[in-house]
């Protein structure tokens, strides 16, 4: 069997790492039914810190093919990926194209494969925010509609697919593949020194940061969604809250996404962020570095789906800077560690104080057991 798997952007890398390892393990255990695996990187994320670094640190094999698509509007990224990926399929003639997550590469490669009558398998199928203004929701819906094998991370995702009329034999509940990566890397992350992480990743080493004390409370922050960073009216009040109310109380560690940085600069807010002494601006950091900080943080503020899931397993109180989530299993009402606060400062403030009073409560939703990738590979082999 020949499989092409696809990565495009940062959140894909932690999902493909265990999948590639599980294919190697299958090939050693069952040499009579070998899988030929071709890894394609669309190049949507291309900075060393957003992409290449993860290949090294997570032991992902070098991509066999890099489409080098880079930045652009949604249509540009999707269109150029489809054109380039179609050529790859015609040349390689795979039995399956495996896509993960919900980024533009996921959508583009599913459509290109399906139009050439190649079977599509979606890992992390069935997540739904119900919010069609979110580019990722469009990507999820189209990818799932086209997929022949839908591998779901939790029970709610399976219900979503059935409600949309996906036939039962296409749906398989495998668990959360991101948690395979978390479990495989937890010990290594725990050995890192937080002071070294800060020193090695400071965005502005020249900034006069007073020695930040990470032995007490600190907040960890990430933001990149267009709904939070692309409008000044939304971004400015959040920044004011962070610099005016959180930073005087505890250090804030902010590994800043290129989109967020660009927007702060465009809106004339960058100087304000830089001037805040207790706001520590970092480059985008590596997987182990983020995991280490997350293990220790008193609170996470984020709009990332992956971090919501990691907070759930680590028990870090998490304020999700969104009005909805495609990952309800991570919410407090489902036993998780996260609460939706949108981008309204009053709501963020209220939940910030509540979260600081809560204890860490690690949770493990069903099949978030570190063995998901092996289940993905076995379902693919069985579907042959
Ligand atoms: C993308 C994904 C999102 C995912 C996020 C994680 C889609 C629709 N969105 O959003 O689901 O959560 O990645 O990071 O696929 N840039 C760089 N260097 C890079 C990559 C991007 O500077 O290596 C800049 C680009 O110039 C662009 C901006 O960051 O202006 C945003 O990149 P883009 O790929 O459009 O989407 P993300 O916001 O990163």
CSV table of C-alpha atoms and ligand atoms in Angstrom, one decimal:
chain,number,residue,atom,x,y,z
A,1,UNK,CA,0.0,0.0,0.0
A,2,UNK,CA,1.2,3.5,-0.8
A,3,UNK,CA,0.3,6.4,1.3
A,4,UNK,CA,1.0,10.1,0.8
A,5,UNK,CA,0.6,12.1,4.0
A,6,UNK,CA,0.5,15.9,4.0
A,7,UNK,CA,1.7,18.6,6.4
A,8,UNK,CA,1.4,22.3,5.8
A,9,UNK,CA,1.4,24.3,9.0
A,10,UNK,CA,2.7,24.2,12.5
A,11,UNK,CA,-0.2,22.3,14.2
A,12,UNK,CA,0.2,19.5,11.6
A,13,UNK,CA,3.7,18.5,12.7
A,14,UNK,CA,2.7,17.1,16.1
A,15,UNK,CA,0.1,15.0,14.4
A,16,UNK,CA,2.2,13.6,11.6
A,17,UNK,CA,5.2,12.7,13.9
A,18,UNK,CA,3.5,9.8,15.6
A,19,UNK,CA,1.8,8.7,12.4
A,20,UNK,CA,5.1,8.4,10.6
A,21,UNK,CA,6.5,6.4,13.6
A,22,UNK,CA,3.5,4.1,13.6
A,23,UNK,CA,4.0,3.3,9.9
A,24,UNK,CA,7.7,2.4,10.6
A,25,UNK,CA,6.5,0.2,13.5
A,26,UNK,CA,3.9,-1.5,11.2
A,27,UNK,CA,6.5,-2.1,8.6
A,28,UNK,CA,8.8,-3.8,11.1
A,29,UNK,CA,6.0,-5.9,12.6
A,30,UNK,CA,4.2,-6.9,9.4
A,31,UNK,CA,6.8,-6.9,6.6
A,32,UNK,CA,4.4,-8.9,4.4
A,33,UNK,CA,2.0,-5.9,4.2
A,34,UNK,CA,4.5,-3.0,3.9
A,35,UNK,CA,3.3,0.6,3.6
A,36,UNK,CA,5.3,2.9,1.3
A,37,UNK,CA,5.0,6.3,2.9
A,38,UNK,CA,5.7,9.6,1.1
A,39,UNK,CA,5.6,12.7,3.2
A,40,UNK,CA,4.6,16.0,1.4
A,41,UNK,CA,5.1,19.4,3.1
A,42,UNK,CA,3.1,22.1,1.3
A,43,UNK,CA,5.3,24.8,2.8
A,44,UNK,CA,2.4,26.9,4.1
A,45,UNK,CA,4.6,27.5,7.2
A,46,UNK,CA,8.2,27.9,6.2
A,47,UNK,CA,10.2,29.8,8.9
A,48,UNK,CA,12.7,27.6,10.8
A,49,UNK,CA,10.9,28.4,14.0
A,50,UNK,CA,7.4,27.6,12.6
A,51,UNK,CA,8.4,24.5,10.6
A,52,UNK,CA,11.9,23.0,10.2
A,53,UNK,CA,12.6,23.1,13.9
A,54,UNK,CA,9.7,20.7,14.6
A,55,UNK,CA,11.0,18.1,12.1
A,56,UNK,CA,14.2,17.9,14.0
A,57,UNK,CA,12.8,18.0,17.5
A,58,UNK,CA,10.0,15.6,16.9
A,59,UNK,CA,12.0,13.2,14.8
A,60,UNK,CA,9.8,13.6,11.7
A,61,UNK,CA,11.5,12.2,8.6
A,62,UNK,CA,12.5,15.0,6.1
A,63,UNK,CA,9.6,15.6,3.7
A,64,UNK,CA,10.1,13.7,0.5
A,65,UNK,CA,8.5,16.6,-1.4
A,66,UNK,CA,8.2,20.2,-0.4
A,67,UNK,CA,5.7,22.3,-2.5
A,68,UNK,CA,7.0,25.6,-1.1
A,69,UNK,CA,3.7,27.3,-1.3
A,70,UNK,CA,4.4,29.9,1.4
A,71,UNK,CA,2.1,32.8,2.4
A,72,UNK,CA,-0.8,34.3,0.6
A,73,UNK,CA,-4.5,34.8,0.7
A,74,UNK,CA,-6.6,31.7,1.4
A,75,UNK,CA,-7.5,31.3,-2.3
A,76,UNK,CA,-3.8,31.7,-3.3
A,77,UNK,CA,-2.6,29.1,-0.7
A,78,UNK,CA,-5.4,26.6,-1.5
A,79,UNK,CA,-5.2,27.1,-5.3
A,80,UNK,CA,-1.4,26.9,-5.5
A,81,UNK,CA,-1.3,23.8,-3.2
A,82,UNK,CA,-4.0,22.1,-5.4
A,83,UNK,CA,-2.0,22.7,-8.6
A,84,UNK,CA,1.2,21.5,-7.1
A,85,UNK,CA,-0.2,18.5,-5.3
A,86,UNK,CA,-2.2,17.3,-8.3
A,87,UNK,CA,1.2,16.7,-10.1
A,88,UNK,CA,2.5,14.8,-7.1
A,89,UNK,CA,-0.5,12.5,-7.1
A,90,UNK,CA,-0.3,11.9,-10.8
A,91,UNK,CA,3.4,11.0,-10.5
A,92,UNK,CA,3.2,8.9,-7.3
A,93,UNK,CA,-0.2,7.2,-7.8
A,94,UNK,CA,-0.9,6.6,-4.1
A,95,UNK,CA,-3.7,4.4,-2.7
A,96,UNK,CA,-4.5,6.8,0.0
A,97,UNK,CA,-3.9,10.5,0.8
A,98,UNK,CA,-3.8,11.1,4.5
A,99,UNK,CA,-4.5,14.6,5.8
A,100,UNK,CA,-4.6,15.9,9.3
A,101,UNK,CA,-6.2,18.8,11.1
A,102,UNK,CA,-7.9,21.8,9.5
A,103,UNK,CA,-5.4,24.1,7.8
A,104,UNK,CA,-5.5,25.2,4.2
A,105,UNK,CA,-3.2,22.3,3.1
A,106,UNK,CA,-5.7,19.8,4.6
A,107,UNK,CA,-8.5,21.2,2.4
A,108,UNK,CA,-6.4,21.7,-0.8
A,109,UNK,CA,-4.9,18.2,-0.8
A,110,UNK,CA,-8.2,16.5,0.0
A,111,UNK,CA,-9.9,18.2,-3.0
A,112,UNK,CA,-7.0,17.5,-5.4
A,113,UNK,CA,-6.9,13.8,-4.3
A,114,UNK,CA,-10.6,13.2,-4.5
A,115,UNK,CA,-10.9,14.7,-8.0
A,116,UNK,CA,-8.3,12.1,-9.1
A,117,UNK,CA,-10.3,9.4,-7.4
A,118,UNK,CA,-7.7,8.7,-4.8
A,119,UNK,CA,-9.1,7.7,-1.4
A,120,UNK,CA,-8.8,10.3,1.4
A,121,UNK,CA,-8.3,9.6,5.1
A,122,UNK,CA,-8.8,12.5,7.5
A,123,UNK,CA,-7.1,12.3,11.0
A,124,UNK,CA,-9.0,14.5,13.4
A,125,UNK,CA,-12.3,14.3,11.6
A,126,UNK,CA,-15.6,15.5,12.9
A,127,UNK,CA,-14.5,18.6,14.9
A,128,UNK,CA,-17.1,21.3,14.5
A,129,UNK,CA,-17.2,24.8,15.9
A,130,UNK,CA,-20.4,25.7,14.0
A,131,UNK,CA,-18.7,29.0,13.1
A,132,UNK,CA,-18.5,29.5,9.4
A,133,UNK,CA,-16.5,32.7,9.7
A,134,UNK,CA,-13.6,30.6,10.8
A,135,UNK,CA,-11.5,29.5,7.8
A,136,UNK,CA,-10.7,26.2,9.6
A,137,UNK,CA,-14.4,25.3,9.9
A,138,UNK,CA,-14.7,25.5,6.1
A,139,UNK,CA,-11.6,23.4,5.8
A,140,UNK,CA,-13.0,20.8,8.2
A,141,UNK,CA,-16.4,20.5,6.5
A,142,UNK,CA,-15.1,20.1,3.0
A,143,UNK,CA,-12.4,17.7,4.0
A,144,UNK,CA,-14.8,15.5,6.0
A,145,UNK,CA,-17.4,15.5,3.2
A,146,UNK,CA,-14.8,14.2,0.8
A,147,UNK,CA,-13.1,11.7,3.1
A,148,UNK,CA,-13.4,7.9,2.7
A,149,UNK,CA,-12.1,7.1,6.2
A,150,UNK,CA,-12.8,9.6,9.0
A,151,UNK,CA,-10.7,9.0,12.1
A,152,UNK,CA,-12.2,10.9,15.1
A,153,UNK,CA,-10.5,12.2,18.2
A,154,UNK,CA,-13.5,12.0,20.6
A,155,UNK,CA,-17.0,10.7,20.9
A,156,UNK,CA,-18.6,14.2,20.1
A,157,UNK,CA,-16.9,14.3,16.7
A,158,UNK,CA,-18.4,10.9,15.8
A,159,UNK,CA,-21.9,12.3,16.7
A,160,UNK,CA,-21.2,15.4,14.6
A,161,UNK,CA,-20.4,13.2,11.5
A,162,UNK,CA,-23.4,10.9,12.0
A,163,UNK,CA,-25.7,14.0,12.3
A,164,UNK,CA,-24.3,15.2,8.9
A,165,UNK,CA,-25.2,11.8,7.4
A,166,UNK,CA,-21.7,10.3,7.1
A,167,UNK,CA,-22.1,6.6,6.8
A,168,UNK,CA,-21.1,4.5,9.9
A,169,UNK,CA,-18.6,2.3,8.1
A,170,UNK,CA,-16.4,5.4,7.2
A,171,UNK,CA,-16.2,6.6,10.9
A,172,UNK,CA,-13.6,5.2,13.3
A,173,UNK,CA,-13.0,6.5,16.8
A,174,UNK,CA,-9.2,6.5,17.3
A,175,UNK,CA,-8.5,9.1,19.9
A,176,UNK,CA,-6.4,12.2,19.9
A,177,UNK,CA,-3.1,11.8,17.9
A,178,UNK,CA,-1.7,15.1,19.5
A,179,UNK,CA,-1.7,13.3,22.8
A,180,UNK,CA,0.6,10.6,21.4
A,181,UNK,CA,3.2,13.4,20.9
A,182,UNK,CA,2.6,14.8,24.3
A,183,UNK,CA,3.1,11.5,26.0
A,184,UNK,CA,6.2,10.7,23.9
A,185,UNK,CA,7.8,14.0,24.8
A,186,UNK,CA,6.7,14.8,28.3
A,187,UNK,CA,9.8,13.5,30.1
A,188,UNK,CA,12.2,15.3,27.7
A,189,UNK,CA,10.2,18.5,28.1
A,190,UNK,CA,10.3,18.2,31.9
A,191,UNK,CA,14.1,18.3,31.9
A,192,UNK,CA,14.3,21.7,30.2
A,193,UNK,CA,15.1,24.8,32.3
A,194,UNK,CA,12.5,27.5,31.9
A,195,UNK,CA,15.2,30.2,32.4
A,196,UNK,CA,17.1,28.7,29.4
A,197,UNK,CA,13.9,28.6,27.3
A,198,UNK,CA,13.4,32.3,27.9
A,199,UNK,CA,17.0,33.3,27.4
A,200,UNK,CA,17.3,31.4,24.1
A,201,UNK,CA,14.0,32.6,22.6
A,202,UNK,CA,13.9,36.2,23.6
A,203,UNK,CA,12.5,38.2,20.7
A,204,UNK,CA,14.2,41.4,21.9
A,205,UNK,CA,17.4,40.5,23.8
A,206,UNK,CA,18.1,44.2,24.0
A,207,UNK,CA,14.9,44.8,25.9
A,208,UNK,CA,15.7,45.6,29.5
A,209,UNK,CA,13.7,42.8,31.1
A,210,UNK,CA,14.1,42.7,34.8
A,211,UNK,CA,15.0,39.1,35.8
A,212,UNK,CA,11.6,37.4,35.4
A,213,UNK,CA,10.8,35.1,38.3
A,214,UNK,CA,9.1,32.0,37.1
A,215,UNK,CA,9.1,30.3,40.5
A,216,UNK,CA,5.7,31.8,41.3
A,217,UNK,CA,2.6,32.4,39.2
A,218,UNK,CA,3.1,33.2,35.5
A,219,UNK,CA,0.7,33.3,32.5
A,220,UNK,CA,1.3,31.8,29.1
A,221,UNK,CA,-0.2,33.5,26.1
A,222,UNK,CA,-0.7,32.7,22.4
A,223,UNK,CA,-2.9,34.4,19.9
A,224,UNK,CA,-3.0,34.1,16.1
A,225,UNK,CA,-6.6,33.8,15.0
A,226,UNK,CA,-7.8,36.4,12.5
A,227,UNK,CA,-10.8,37.0,14.8
A,228,UNK,CA,-8.5,38.2,17.6
A,229,UNK,CA,-5.6,39.8,15.9
A,230,UNK,CA,-6.8,41.2,12.6
A,231,UNK,CA,-8.9,44.1,14.0
A,232,UNK,CA,-7.5,46.9,16.1
A,233,UNK,CA,-10.8,47.3,18.0
A,234,UNK,CA,-10.4,43.7,19.3
A,235,UNK,CA,-6.7,43.5,19.7
A,236,UNK,CA,-6.1,46.8,21.5
A,237,UNK,CA,-8.4,46.2,24.5
A,238,UNK,CA,-7.0,42.7,25.0
A,239,UNK,CA,-3.4,44.1,25.0
A,240,UNK,CA,-4.5,46.8,27.4
A,241,UNK,CA,-5.9,44.2,29.8
A,242,UNK,CA,-2.7,42.2,29.6
A,243,UNK,CA,-0.3,45.0,30.1
A,244,UNK,CA,-2.5,47.0,32.5
A,245,UNK,CA,-4.0,44.2,34.7
A,246,UNK,CA,-2.2,40.9,34.2
A,247,UNK,CA,1.4,42.0,33.9
A,248,UNK,CA,1.4,44.0,37.2
A,249,UNK,CA,0.4,40.8,38.9
A,250,UNK,CA,2.5,38.1,37.2
A,251,UNK,CA,4.9,37.7,34.3
A,252,UNK,CA,3.3,37.0,31.0
A,253,UNK,CA,5.2,34.8,28.5
A,254,UNK,CA,4.1,35.4,25.0
A,255,UNK,CA,5.7,33.3,22.2
A,256,UNK,CA,4.4,35.5,19.4
A,257,UNK,CA,2.9,34.2,16.1
A,258,UNK,CA,4.1,36.1,13.0
A,259,UNK,CA,0.5,37.1,12.2
A,260,UNK,CA,0.0,38.7,15.7
A,261,UNK,CA,3.3,40.5,15.5
A,262,UNK,CA,2.6,41.9,12.1
A,263,UNK,CA,-0.8,43.1,13.2
A,264,UNK,CA,0.5,44.8,16.4
A,265,UNK,CA,3.0,46.6,14.2
A,266,UNK,CA,0.3,47.6,11.6
A,267,UNK,CA,-1.9,49.0,14.4
A,268,UNK,CA,0.8,50.9,16.1
A,269,UNK,CA,0.5,48.7,19.2
A,270,UNK,CA,4.0,47.1,19.1
A,271,UNK,CA,5.7,49.7,21.1
A,272,UNK,CA,3.2,49.3,23.9
A,273,UNK,CA,3.8,45.5,24.0
A,274,UNK,CA,7.6,46.1,24.0
A,275,UNK,CA,7.4,48.7,26.7
A,276,UNK,CA,5.6,46.5,29.2
A,277,UNK,CA,8.4,45.1,31.5
A,278,UNK,CA,6.6,42.0,32.7
A,279,UNK,CA,5.5,41.0,29.2
A,280,UNK,CA,8.2,38.6,27.9
A,281,UNK,CA,8.0,38.5,24.1
A,282,UNK,CA,9.5,35.3,22.6
A,283,UNK,CA,10.0,34.0,19.1
A,284,UNK,CA,7.6,31.1,18.3
A,285,UNK,CA,9.0,28.4,20.5
A,286,UNK,CA,9.6,24.7,19.9
A,287,UNK,CA,7.3,21.8,21.0
A,288,UNK,CA,9.2,20.8,24.1
A,289,UNK,CA,9.7,24.4,25.2
A,290,UNK,CA,6.0,25.1,25.0
A,291,UNK,CA,5.2,21.8,26.8
A,292,UNK,CA,7.6,22.7,29.6
A,293,UNK,CA,6.1,26.2,30.1
A,294,UNK,CA,2.6,24.7,29.9
A,295,UNK,CA,3.4,22.2,32.7
A,296,UNK,CA,4.3,25.0,35.0
A,297,UNK,CA,2.1,28.0,34.0
A,298,UNK,CA,-0.6,29.1,36.4
A,299,UNK,CA,-2.9,30.0,33.6
A,300,UNK,CA,-3.0,29.8,29.8
A,301,UNK,CA,-4.6,32.4,27.6
A,302,UNK,CA,-4.9,31.1,24.0
A,303,UNK,CA,-6.9,30.8,20.8
A,304,UNK,CA,-5.1,27.7,19.7
A,305,UNK,CA,-7.0,24.4,19.5
A,306,UNK,CA,-4.0,22.2,20.2
A,307,UNK,CA,-3.0,24.1,23.4
A,308,UNK,CA,-6.6,23.7,24.6
A,309,UNK,CA,-6.2,20.0,24.3
A,310,UNK,CA,-2.8,20.0,26.0
A,311,UNK,CA,-4.1,22.1,28.9
A,312,UNK,CA,-6.8,19.5,29.3
A,313,UNK,CA,-4.3,16.7,29.8
A,314,UNK,CA,-1.9,18.7,31.8
A,315,UNK,CA,-4.6,20.3,33.9
A,316,UNK,CA,-3.5,23.9,33.2
A,317,UNK,CA,-6.5,26.3,33.7
A,318,UNK,CA,-7.1,27.7,30.2
A,319,UNK,CA,-8.9,30.8,29.0
A,320,UNK,CA,-9.9,30.1,25.4
A,321,UNK,CA,-10.0,33.4,23.6
A,322,UNK,CA,-12.9,32.4,21.4
A,323,UNK,CA,-16.7,32.4,21.5
A,324,UNK,CA,-16.9,28.8,20.4
A,325,UNK,CA,-14.7,25.7,20.1
A,326,UNK,CA,-14.6,22.7,17.8
A,327,UNK,CA,-13.1,20.9,20.8
A,328,UNK,CA,-15.9,20.9,23.5
A,329,UNK,CA,-14.4,17.9,25.2
A,330,UNK,CA,-11.7,20.3,26.6
A,331,UNK,CA,-14.2,22.5,28.3
A,332,UNK,CA,-14.9,22.5,32.0
A,333,UNK,CA,-18.5,21.4,31.4
A,334,UNK,CA,-17.2,18.2,29.8
A,335,UNK,CA,-14.6,17.7,32.6
A,336,UNK,CA,-11.7,19.6,30.9
A,337,UNK,CA,-9.6,22.6,32.0
A,338,UNK,CA,-10.8,25.3,29.6
A,339,UNK,CA,-13.4,28.0,29.5
A,340,UNK,CA,-14.6,30.1,26.5
A,341,UNK,CA,-14.0,33.8,27.1
A,342,UNK,CA,-14.2,35.2,23.6
A,343,UNK,CA,-12.5,38.5,23.2
A,344,UNK,CA,-14.5,40.6,25.6
A,345,UNK,CA,-12.3,42.0,28.3
A,346,UNK,CA,-14.9,41.9,31.1
A,347,UNK,CA,-15.4,38.2,30.5
A,348,UNK,CA,-11.7,37.6,30.3
A,349,UNK,CA,-11.1,39.5,33.5
A,350,UNK,CA,-13.8,37.6,35.4
A,351,UNK,CA,-12.6,34.2,34.3
A,352,UNK,CA,-9.0,35.1,34.8
A,353,UNK,CA,-9.6,35.6,38.5
A,354,UNK,CA,-11.7,32.4,38.8
A,355,UNK,CA,-9.0,30.4,37.0
A,356,UNK,CA,-6.3,31.7,39.3
A,357,UNK,CA,-8.2,30.2,42.2
A,358,UNK,CA,-8.6,26.8,40.6
A,359,UNK,CA,-6.2,23.9,41.1
A,360,UNK,CA,-4.7,21.9,38.3
A,361,UNK,CA,-7.0,19.1,37.3
A,362,UNK,CA,-5.5,16.9,34.6
A,363,UNK,CA,-8.1,15.0,32.6
A,364,UNK,CA,-7.9,12.2,30.1
A,365,UNK,CA,-10.8,12.0,27.6
A,366,UNK,CA,-11.5,8.5,26.3
A,367,UNK,CA,-8.7,7.1,24.0
A,368,UNK,CA,-6.4,10.1,24.6
A,369,UNK,CA,-3.9,7.4,25.7
A,370,UNK,CA,-0.9,8.0,23.5
A,371,UNK,CA,-1.7,5.0,21.2
A,372,UNK,CA,-3.9,6.8,18.6
A,373,UNK,CA,-1.4,6.7,15.7
A,374,UNK,CA,-1.1,2.9,15.8
A,375,UNK,CA,-5.0,2.7,15.6
A,376,UNK,CA,-4.9,5.1,12.6
A,377,UNK,CA,-2.4,2.8,10.7
A,378,UNK,CA,-4.4,-0.3,11.5
A,379,UNK,CA,-7.6,1.1,10.2
A,380,UNK,CA,-5.9,2.1,7.0
A,381,UNK,CA,-4.4,-1.3,6.6
A,382,UNK,CA,-7.7,-2.9,7.3
A,383,UNK,CA,-9.4,-0.7,4.7
A,384,UNK,CA,-7.1,-1.9,1.9
B,1,LIG,C1,-2.5,28.7,10.1
B,1,LIG,C2,-3.8,27.9,10.1
B,1,LIG,C3,-4.4,27.7,11.5
B,1,LIG,C4,-3.3,27.2,12.5
B,1,LIG,C5,-2.1,28.2,12.4
B,1,LIG,C6,-1.1,27.8,13.4
B,1,LIG,C7,-5.1,28.0,8.0
B,1,LIG,C8,-6.4,28.5,7.4
B,1,LIG,N1,-4.8,28.5,9.2
B,1,LIG,O1,-2.9,30.0,10.5
B,1,LIG,O2,-5.4,26.8,11.4
B,1,LIG,O3,-3.9,27.2,13.8
B,1,LIG,O4,-1.6,28.2,11.1
B,1,LIG,O5,0.1,28.6,13.3
B,1,LIG,O6,-4.5,27.1,7.4
B,1,LIG,N2,4.0,33.5,8.4
B,1,LIG,C9,5.4,33.6,8.7
B,1,LIG,N3,6.1,32.5,8.8
B,1,LIG,C10,5.6,31.3,8.6
B,1,LIG,C11,4.3,31.1,8.4
B,1,LIG,C12,3.5,32.2,8.3
B,1,LIG,O7,5.9,34.8,8.8
B,1,LIG,O8,6.4,30.3,8.7
B,1,LIG,C13,3.2,34.7,8.3
B,1,LIG,C14,2.6,34.8,6.9
B,1,LIG,O9,3.3,35.7,6.2
B,1,LIG,C15,1.2,35.2,7.1
B,1,LIG,C16,0.9,34.9,8.6
B,1,LIG,O10,2.1,34.5,9.2
B,1,LIG,O11,1.0,36.6,6.9
B,1,LIG,C17,-0.2,33.9,8.7
B,1,LIG,O12,0.2,32.6,8.1
B,1,LIG,P1,-1.0,31.7,7.5
B,1,LIG,O13,-0.3,30.5,7.0
B,1,LIG,O14,-1.8,32.5,6.5
B,1,LIG,O15,-2.0,31.3,8.6
B,1,LIG,P2,-1.9,31.3,10.2
B,1,LIG,O16,-2.5,32.5,10.7
B,1,LIG,O17,-0.5,30.9,10.6
